[in-house]
Structure formats: C-alpha cells, structure tokens
Short mmCIF file of C-alpha atoms in Angstrom, two decimals:
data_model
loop_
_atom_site.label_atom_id
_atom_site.label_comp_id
_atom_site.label_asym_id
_atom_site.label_seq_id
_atom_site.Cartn_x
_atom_site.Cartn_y
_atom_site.Cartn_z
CA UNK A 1 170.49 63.41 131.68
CA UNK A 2 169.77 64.90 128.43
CA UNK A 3 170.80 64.54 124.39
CA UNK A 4 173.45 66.86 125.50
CA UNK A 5 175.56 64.11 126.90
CA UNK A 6 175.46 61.94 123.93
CA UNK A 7 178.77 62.40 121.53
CA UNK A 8 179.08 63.71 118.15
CA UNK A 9 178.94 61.26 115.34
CA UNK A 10 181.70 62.54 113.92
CA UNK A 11 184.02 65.69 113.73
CA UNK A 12 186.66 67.66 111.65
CA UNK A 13 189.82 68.45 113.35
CA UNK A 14 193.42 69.14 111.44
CA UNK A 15 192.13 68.02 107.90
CA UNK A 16 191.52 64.25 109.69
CA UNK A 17 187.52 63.34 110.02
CA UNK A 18 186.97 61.44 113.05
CA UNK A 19 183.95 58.94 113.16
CA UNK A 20 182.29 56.73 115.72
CA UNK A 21 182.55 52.96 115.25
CA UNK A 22 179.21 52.13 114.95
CA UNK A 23 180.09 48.43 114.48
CA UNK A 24 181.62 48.21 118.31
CA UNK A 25 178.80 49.88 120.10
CA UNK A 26 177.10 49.37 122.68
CA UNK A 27 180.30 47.20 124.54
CA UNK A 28 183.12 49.50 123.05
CA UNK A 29 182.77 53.37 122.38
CA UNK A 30 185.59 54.79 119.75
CA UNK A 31 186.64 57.24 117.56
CA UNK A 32 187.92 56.47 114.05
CA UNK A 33 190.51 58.65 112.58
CA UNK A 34 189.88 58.34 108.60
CA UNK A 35 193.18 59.78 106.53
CA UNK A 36 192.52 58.91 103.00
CA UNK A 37 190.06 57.23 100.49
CA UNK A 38 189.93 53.53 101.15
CA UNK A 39 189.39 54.68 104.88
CA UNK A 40 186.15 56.48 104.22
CA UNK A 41 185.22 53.93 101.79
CA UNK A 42 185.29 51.34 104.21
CA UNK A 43 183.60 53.21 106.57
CA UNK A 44 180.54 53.80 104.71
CA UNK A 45 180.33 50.22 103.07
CA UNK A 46 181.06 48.42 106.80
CA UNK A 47 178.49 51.06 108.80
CA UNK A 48 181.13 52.26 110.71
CA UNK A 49 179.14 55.55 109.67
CA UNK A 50 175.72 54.83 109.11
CA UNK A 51 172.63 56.79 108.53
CA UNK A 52 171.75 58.60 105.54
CA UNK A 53 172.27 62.19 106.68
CA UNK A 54 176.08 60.93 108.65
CA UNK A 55 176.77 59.50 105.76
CA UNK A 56 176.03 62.15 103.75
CA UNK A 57 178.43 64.38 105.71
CA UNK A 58 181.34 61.87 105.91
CA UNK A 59 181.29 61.55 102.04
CA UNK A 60 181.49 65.21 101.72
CA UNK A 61 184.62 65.33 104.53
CA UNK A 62 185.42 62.51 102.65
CA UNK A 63 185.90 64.15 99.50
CA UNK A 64 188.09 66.64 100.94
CA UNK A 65 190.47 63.68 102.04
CA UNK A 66 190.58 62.36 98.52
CA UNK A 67 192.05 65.63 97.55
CA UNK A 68 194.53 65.94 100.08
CA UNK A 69 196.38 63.81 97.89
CA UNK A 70 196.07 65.59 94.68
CA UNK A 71 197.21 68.59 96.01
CA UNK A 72 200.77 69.12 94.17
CA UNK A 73 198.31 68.50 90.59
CA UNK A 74 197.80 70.76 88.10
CA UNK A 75 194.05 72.80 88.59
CA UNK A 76 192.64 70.57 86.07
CA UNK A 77 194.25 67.34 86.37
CA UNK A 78 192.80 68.09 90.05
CA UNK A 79 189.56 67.57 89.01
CA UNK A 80 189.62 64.75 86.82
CA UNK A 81 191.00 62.86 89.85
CA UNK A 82 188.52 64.20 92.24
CA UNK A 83 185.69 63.66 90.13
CA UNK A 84 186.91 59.66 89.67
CA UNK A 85 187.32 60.04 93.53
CA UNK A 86 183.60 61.28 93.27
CA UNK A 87 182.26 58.25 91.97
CA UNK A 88 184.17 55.64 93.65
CA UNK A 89 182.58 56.82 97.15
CA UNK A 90 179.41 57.46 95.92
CA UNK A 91 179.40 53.35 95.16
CA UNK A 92 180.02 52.22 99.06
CA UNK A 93 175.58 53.24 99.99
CA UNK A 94 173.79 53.16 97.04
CA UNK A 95 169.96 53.28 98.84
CA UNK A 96 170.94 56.02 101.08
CA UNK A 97 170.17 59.37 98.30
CA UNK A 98 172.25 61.88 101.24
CA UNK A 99 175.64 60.45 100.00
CA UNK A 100 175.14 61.13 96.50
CA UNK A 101 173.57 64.07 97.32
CA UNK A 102 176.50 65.51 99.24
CA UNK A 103 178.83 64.15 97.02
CA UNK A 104 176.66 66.25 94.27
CA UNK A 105 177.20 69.40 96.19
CA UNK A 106 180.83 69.10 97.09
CA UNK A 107 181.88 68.70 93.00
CA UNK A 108 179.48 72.04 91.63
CA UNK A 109 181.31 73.92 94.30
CA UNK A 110 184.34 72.60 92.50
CA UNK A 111 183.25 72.61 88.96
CA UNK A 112 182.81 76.85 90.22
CA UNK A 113 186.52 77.24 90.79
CA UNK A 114 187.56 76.26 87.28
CA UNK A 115 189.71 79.64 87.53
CA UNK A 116 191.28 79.25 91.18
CA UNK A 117 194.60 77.14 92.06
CA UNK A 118 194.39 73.93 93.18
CA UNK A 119 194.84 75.27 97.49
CA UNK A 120 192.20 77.57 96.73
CA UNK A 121 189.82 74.51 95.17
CA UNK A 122 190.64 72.71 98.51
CA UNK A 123 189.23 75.47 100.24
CA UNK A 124 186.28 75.96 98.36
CA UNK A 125 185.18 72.38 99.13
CA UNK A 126 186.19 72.17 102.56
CA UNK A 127 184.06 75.09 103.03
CA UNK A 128 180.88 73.29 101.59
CA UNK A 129 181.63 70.15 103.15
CA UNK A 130 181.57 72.23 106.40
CA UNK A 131 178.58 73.97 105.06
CA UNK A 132 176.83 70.53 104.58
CA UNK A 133 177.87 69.43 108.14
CA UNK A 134 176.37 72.60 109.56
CA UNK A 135 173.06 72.62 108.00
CA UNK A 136 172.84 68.90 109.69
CA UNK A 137 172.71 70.32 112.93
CA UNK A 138 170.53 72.85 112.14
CA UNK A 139 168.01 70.64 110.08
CA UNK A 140 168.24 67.77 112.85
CA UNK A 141 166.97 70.33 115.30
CA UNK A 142 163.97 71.89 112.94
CA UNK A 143 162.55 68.46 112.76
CA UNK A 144 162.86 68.10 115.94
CA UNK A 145 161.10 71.41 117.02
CA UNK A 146 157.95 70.24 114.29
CA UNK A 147 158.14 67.07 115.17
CA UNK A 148 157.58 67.34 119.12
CA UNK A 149 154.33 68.70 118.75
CA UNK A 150 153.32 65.31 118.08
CA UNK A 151 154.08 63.31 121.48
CA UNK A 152 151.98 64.28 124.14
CA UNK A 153 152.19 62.84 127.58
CA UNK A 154 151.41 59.48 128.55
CA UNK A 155 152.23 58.15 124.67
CA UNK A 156 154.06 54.97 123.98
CA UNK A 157 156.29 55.70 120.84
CA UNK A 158 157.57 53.23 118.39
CA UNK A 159 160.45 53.36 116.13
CA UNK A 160 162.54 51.06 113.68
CA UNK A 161 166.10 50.77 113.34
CA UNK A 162 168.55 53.77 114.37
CA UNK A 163 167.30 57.16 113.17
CA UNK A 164 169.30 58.72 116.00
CA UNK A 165 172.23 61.38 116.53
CA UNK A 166 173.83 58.48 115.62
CA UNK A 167 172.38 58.68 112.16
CA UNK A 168 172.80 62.25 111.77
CA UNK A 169 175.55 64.67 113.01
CA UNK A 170 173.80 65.39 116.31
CA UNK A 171 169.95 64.68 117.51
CA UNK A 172 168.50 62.37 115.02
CA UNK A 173 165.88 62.34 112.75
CA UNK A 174 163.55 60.10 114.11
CA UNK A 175 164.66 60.62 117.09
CA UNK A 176 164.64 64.59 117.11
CA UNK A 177 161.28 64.87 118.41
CA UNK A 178 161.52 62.51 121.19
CA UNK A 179 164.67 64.59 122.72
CA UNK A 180 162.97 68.04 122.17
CA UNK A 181 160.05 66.57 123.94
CA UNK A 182 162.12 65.52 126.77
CA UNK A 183 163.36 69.09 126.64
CA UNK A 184 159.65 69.91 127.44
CA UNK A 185 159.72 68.05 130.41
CA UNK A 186 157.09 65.92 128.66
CA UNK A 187 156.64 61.98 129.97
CA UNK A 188 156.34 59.16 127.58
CA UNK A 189 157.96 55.93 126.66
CA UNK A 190 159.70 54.74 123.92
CA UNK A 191 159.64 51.26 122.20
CA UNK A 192 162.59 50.19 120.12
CA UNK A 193 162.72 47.47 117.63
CA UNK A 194 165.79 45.47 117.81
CA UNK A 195 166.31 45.36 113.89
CA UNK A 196 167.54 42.55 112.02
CA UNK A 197 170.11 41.70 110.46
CA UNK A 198 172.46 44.42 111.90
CA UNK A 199 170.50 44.82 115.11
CA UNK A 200 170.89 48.67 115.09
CA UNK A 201 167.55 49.37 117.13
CA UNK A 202 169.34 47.26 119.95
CA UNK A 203 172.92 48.23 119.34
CA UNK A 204 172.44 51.49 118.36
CA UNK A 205 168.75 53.60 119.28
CA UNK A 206 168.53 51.43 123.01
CA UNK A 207 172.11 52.76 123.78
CA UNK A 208 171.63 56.41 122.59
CA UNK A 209 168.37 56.59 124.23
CA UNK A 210 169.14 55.37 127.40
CA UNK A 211 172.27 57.64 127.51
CA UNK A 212 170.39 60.85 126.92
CA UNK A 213 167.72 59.53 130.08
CA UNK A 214 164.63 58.26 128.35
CA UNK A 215 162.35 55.81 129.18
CA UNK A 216 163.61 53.44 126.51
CA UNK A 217 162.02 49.25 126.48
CA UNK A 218 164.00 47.16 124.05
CA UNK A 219 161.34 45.03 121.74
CA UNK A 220 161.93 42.06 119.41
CA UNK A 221 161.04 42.68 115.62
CA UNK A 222 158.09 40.61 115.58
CA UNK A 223 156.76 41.49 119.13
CA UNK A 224 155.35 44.80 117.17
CA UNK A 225 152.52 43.53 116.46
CA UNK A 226 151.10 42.50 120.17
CA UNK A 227 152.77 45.54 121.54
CA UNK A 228 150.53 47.74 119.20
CA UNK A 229 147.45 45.43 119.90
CA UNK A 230 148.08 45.73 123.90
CA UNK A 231 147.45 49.70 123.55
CA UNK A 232 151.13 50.65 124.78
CA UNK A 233 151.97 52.79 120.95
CA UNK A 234 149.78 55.97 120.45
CA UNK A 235 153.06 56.93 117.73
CA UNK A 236 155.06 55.41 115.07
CA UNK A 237 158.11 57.45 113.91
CA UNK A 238 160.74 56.21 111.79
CA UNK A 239 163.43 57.69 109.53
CA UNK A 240 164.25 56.98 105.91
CA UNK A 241 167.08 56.88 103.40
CA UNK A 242 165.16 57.74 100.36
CA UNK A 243 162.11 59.32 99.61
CA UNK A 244 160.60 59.26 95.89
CA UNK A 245 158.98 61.61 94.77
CA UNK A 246 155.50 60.24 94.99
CA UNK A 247 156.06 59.69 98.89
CA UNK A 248 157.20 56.25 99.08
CA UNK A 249 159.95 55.90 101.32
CA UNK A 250 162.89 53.44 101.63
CA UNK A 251 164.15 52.37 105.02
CA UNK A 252 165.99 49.86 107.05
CA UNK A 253 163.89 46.42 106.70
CA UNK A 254 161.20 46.16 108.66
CA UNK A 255 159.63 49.28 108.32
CA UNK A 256 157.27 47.96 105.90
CA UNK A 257 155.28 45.67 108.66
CA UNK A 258 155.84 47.92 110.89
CA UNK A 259 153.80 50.58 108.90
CA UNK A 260 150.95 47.80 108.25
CA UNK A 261 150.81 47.39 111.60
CA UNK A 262 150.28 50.70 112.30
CA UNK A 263 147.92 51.05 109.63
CA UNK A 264 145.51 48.13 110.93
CA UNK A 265 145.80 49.55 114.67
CA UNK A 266 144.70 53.45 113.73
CA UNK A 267 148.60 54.26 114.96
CA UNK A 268 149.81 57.46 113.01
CA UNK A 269 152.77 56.78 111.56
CA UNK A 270 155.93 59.66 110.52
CA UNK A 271 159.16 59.24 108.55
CA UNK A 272 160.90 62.33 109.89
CA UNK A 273 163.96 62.96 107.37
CA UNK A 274 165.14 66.05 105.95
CA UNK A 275 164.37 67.23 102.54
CA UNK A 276 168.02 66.13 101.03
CA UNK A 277 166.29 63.17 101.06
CA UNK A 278 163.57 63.62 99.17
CA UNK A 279 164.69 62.27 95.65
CA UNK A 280 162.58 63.95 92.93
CA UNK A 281 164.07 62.46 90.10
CA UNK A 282 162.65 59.25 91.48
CA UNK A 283 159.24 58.41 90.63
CA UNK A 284 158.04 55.91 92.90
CA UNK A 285 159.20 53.21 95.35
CA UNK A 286 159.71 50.95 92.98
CA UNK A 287 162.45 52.92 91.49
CA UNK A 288 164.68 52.31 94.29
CA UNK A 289 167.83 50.58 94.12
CA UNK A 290 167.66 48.41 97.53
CA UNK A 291 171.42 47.50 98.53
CA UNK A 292 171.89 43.43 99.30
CA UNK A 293 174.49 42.51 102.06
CA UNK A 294 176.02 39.57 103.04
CA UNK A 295 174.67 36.26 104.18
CA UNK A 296 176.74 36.06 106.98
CA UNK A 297 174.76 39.16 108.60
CA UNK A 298 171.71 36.52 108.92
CA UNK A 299 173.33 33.43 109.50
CA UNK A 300 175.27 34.08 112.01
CA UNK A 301 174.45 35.87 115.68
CA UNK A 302 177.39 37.26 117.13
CA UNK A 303 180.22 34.21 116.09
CA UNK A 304 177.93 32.24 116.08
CA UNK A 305 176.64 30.16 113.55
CA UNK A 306 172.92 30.49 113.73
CA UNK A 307 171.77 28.73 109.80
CA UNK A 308 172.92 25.86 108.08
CA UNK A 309 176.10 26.11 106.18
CA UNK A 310 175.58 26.90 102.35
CA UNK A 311 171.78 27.98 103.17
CA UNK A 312 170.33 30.52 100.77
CA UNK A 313 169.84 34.01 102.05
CA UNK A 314 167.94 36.79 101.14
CA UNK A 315 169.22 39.90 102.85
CA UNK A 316 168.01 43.32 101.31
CA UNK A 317 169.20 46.01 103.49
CA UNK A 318 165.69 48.10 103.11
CA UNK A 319 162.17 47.77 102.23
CA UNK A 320 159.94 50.44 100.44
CA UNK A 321 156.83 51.70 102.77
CA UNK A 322 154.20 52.93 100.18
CA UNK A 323 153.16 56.61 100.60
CA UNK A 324 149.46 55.69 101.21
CA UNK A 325 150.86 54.04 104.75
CA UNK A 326 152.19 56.95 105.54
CA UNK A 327 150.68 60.03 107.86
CA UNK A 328 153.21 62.83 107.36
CA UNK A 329 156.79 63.59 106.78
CA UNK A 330 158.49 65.91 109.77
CA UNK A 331 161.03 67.66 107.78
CA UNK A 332 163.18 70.52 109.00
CA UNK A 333 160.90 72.72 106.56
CA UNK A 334 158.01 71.50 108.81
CA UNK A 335 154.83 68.27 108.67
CA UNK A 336 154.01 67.50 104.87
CA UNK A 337 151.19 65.74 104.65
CA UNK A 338 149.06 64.62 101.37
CA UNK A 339 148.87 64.45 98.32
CA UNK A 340 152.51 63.75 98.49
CA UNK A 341 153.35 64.52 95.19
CA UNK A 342 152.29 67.95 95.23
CA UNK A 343 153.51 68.68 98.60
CA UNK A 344 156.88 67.23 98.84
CA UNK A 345 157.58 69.02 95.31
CA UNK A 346 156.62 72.06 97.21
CA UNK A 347 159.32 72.19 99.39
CA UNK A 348 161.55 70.46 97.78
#
C-alpha cells in the first residue's frame, strides 16, 4: 500500500465540485456534491473541507459556483455580484490565509476581463480556479521531495492535527515527506496526536496514514510530552494555516506545546506549508485573527455530554508557535531556515 490508494479530497466534474466529508470519517467515507453558494459556505465553516490549502481550492471552485447563477447578467452587474459573492465566502475560515488568498486570485483574473462577455468571464475563472487546483498537486509534491530528506531510517516522527492529502488536494503538507519517504523504501514510525476539540489527528491523519501503509501509533494530546522524553521522536513536522511574515506560524491548537516540547527535548521541529501561506502583510503572530468555535466541540464527546451544562468554554481553533521555536519551513520552493524575515520575504 502506498499514498496512491488514498482518494482525492475533492474534484471538478460537470461544473459540480465534489468534496469529502471530513466530518463522517473514519466510520463513513463520502463524497459531497456542492451546487451553489450556501453549499460551499457550509462546507468550509462545518470542516467538511478542511485544511488551508483544500480550502483554498474549494473557495476558488467555489467561486465559480457562485457565478453559475449570474450567468444571464449583464458583464458588469456580473461582477458586482461576484465580488459580494467574494466576500461572503471569504468569511466561513478567517485563520486559514489560502482561502482569501485563492479567493484573491480568482477576482484579478476577473477584474482582467472587464472587456469579455459574461461566458467568457466564467471561463476565465474556471481556468484559474483549475490553475490554483493544479499548482496544489504540484506544490504538495515539492515539499514533499525537500522535505524527505529529513527522515532517515529508524526515526520516530511526530505530527499535530491533519496536515494530510486530506488537507491539501492530494499528499499533504505535513505529511508529504513522510509518503515520499515511504516511496524510498525508507522505515520509520509515525506518532499522531489525537487533536482536540475536533479530534482530526485521530479522525483524520490515523485513517489516511494507515490507508496509504505506514507505521502509524495513535497518541493522546498530552502523552507528547513522555513520548518525546522516552526517545521514540527524532522529528516534529506539522503544517500551518498562516505564516506572518516574521515566521510565526498559526496552527490547529496544540501546536504550541507541542513545539516547547520539542524545543526542551533537542527535537527539530518543521511547519511544512506552501508559500500561499506565507502572509507578508502580517507582521507577527500576534497579528493573527484566531477563529473561536463552539462550546459544544469541548463539552461534548461524541453525543455525549462530557462538561457541565452552562460551563464556560474557551475554544480557539489555533494557537500561534513563535518563529524562534521553529527549525525550518519545507516549502515547495525548498527548507527556509533563519532569519525568517529575510528568508521567507525571499521567496515569497
């Protein structure tokens, strides 16, 4: 077994985009046919489609569903309505900098066609958005290809929350190096953190990983530490949804103690992401908006009730990892290492 039997994310067929339901897996695997708006709305906001570079894709398909329905408008009238279209997505992931990144893309190619018909705008975009999907694959892969040069045989390998091909359009970020590596015939382990609230390292990175035929052990969130500490982790890699410009990185919760653990144990730790989400007009960590979810993503387990009813909950979706904790960025562009501010900018 390889990566090559896991399924793709999502897919374009007949002007529908079809998307995994992420919220089922691991008991039920399904496809999600998304026809209009709301749909992909939804889809983003419930993690249907998760992952900053998946995401980023679907809200580019996404876009070209919104104007499916302005078709029969006027070129400019087209536009307005696309652009309000534009905004409203961009709202479902704020944290995740891929989405409005995307979205970013899909409206210059529009704002380019102010002298086509309103078909030929449709085609422009669905062009990009196809663009955008394509450059997934092939970015997922470069990271992969610098990033296994880091996972020699024998290493234990830790990651945090689902940086997968389920988080990208196929291979993963995080994950990238870990299935080119297996491509190498190379033996090592991998460690997954379950991930509260949403459980995604469990639901999510266990069920990939096993699929493709890794050596994949399932850990609890705060059994990181002892794990580290017993010598099984030689490697940390993680992903990320936003990268400032100064190196800080935001990712799913957790990371954070996950990095200080690393840090106190001499373990190397990687965000491998690709540059779309590097966010330059961001200064530092602290910059970044963190999205809150709902309390009933902590207080209950399953249906379940787990906390007291009417309990205060704090439930941030990500935590910022200063860029001093950090030992290198795998990008598709290749390892960036310090002074981050000079060398991200680089290749950015």
């Amino acid at each position: 077994m390889s990566f090559e039997s896991l399924p793709y994310t999502l897919r374009w067929q007949e002007d529908i985009l079809y998307v995994i339901d992420q919220t089922l897996l691991p008991e039920i695997f399904i496809e999600v046919p998304l026809r209009n708006i709301d749909e992909v709305y939804v889809a983003i906001k419930t993690l249907q489609v998760r992952g900053a570079p998946a995401i980023g894709v679907a809200g580019a398909y996404g876009l070209c569903i919104c104007a499916q329905k302005h078709l029969d408008e006027e070129p400019n009238l087209f536009m307005e309505n696309l652009g309000k279209d534009a905004k409203y997505l961009n709202s479902s992931r704020p944290t995740a900098v891929n989405l409005s990144w995307a979205i970013k893309r899909i409206m210059k190619r529009l704002y380019a066609c102010v002298q086509k018909s309103t078909e030929e705008m449709y085609a422009e975009i669905l062009d990009e958005a196809t663009r955008i999907h394509q450059e997934d694959l092939r970015t997922c892969r470069m990271i992969g290809e610098h990033g296994r040069e880091l996972i020699q045989d024998g290493f234990g390998i830790l990651t945090h929350c689902n940086a997968g091909s389920l988080a990208t359009s196929r291979l993963g970020t995080a994950t990238a190096p870990m299935y080119l590596a297996q491509e190498q015939k190379k033996r090592f382990k991998v460690y997954a953190d379950e991930t509260r609230p949403l459980c995604q390292g469990s639901r999510l990175t266990a069920w990939e990983l096993q699929r493709a035929g890794l050596d994949v052990t399932l850990i609890c969130d705060d059994m990181a530490a002892s794990v580290m500490a017993s010598g099984r982790i030689q490697l940390v890699i993680v992903g990320a949804d936003r990268v400032a410009a100064n190196g800080d990185t935001a990712n799913k919760i957790g990371t954070l103690g996950v990095a200080i653990m690393a840090k106190h144990f001499g373990i190397p730790f990687y965000v491998a992401c690709p540059t779309s989400t590097l966010d330059m007009k961001t200064s530092c960590g602290y910059d970044i908006e963190i999205e809150q979810r709902g309390n009933d993503e902590v207080c209950f387990f399953g249906e379940k009730r787990t906390a007291p009813v009417d309990i205060n909950v704090l439930n941030p979706a990500f935590d910022v990892t200063p860029a001093y904790l950090i030992s290198g960025f795998i990008t598709e562009k290749g390892i960036v290492k310090r002074p981050y501010e000079n060398n991200l900018k680089a290749i950015f």
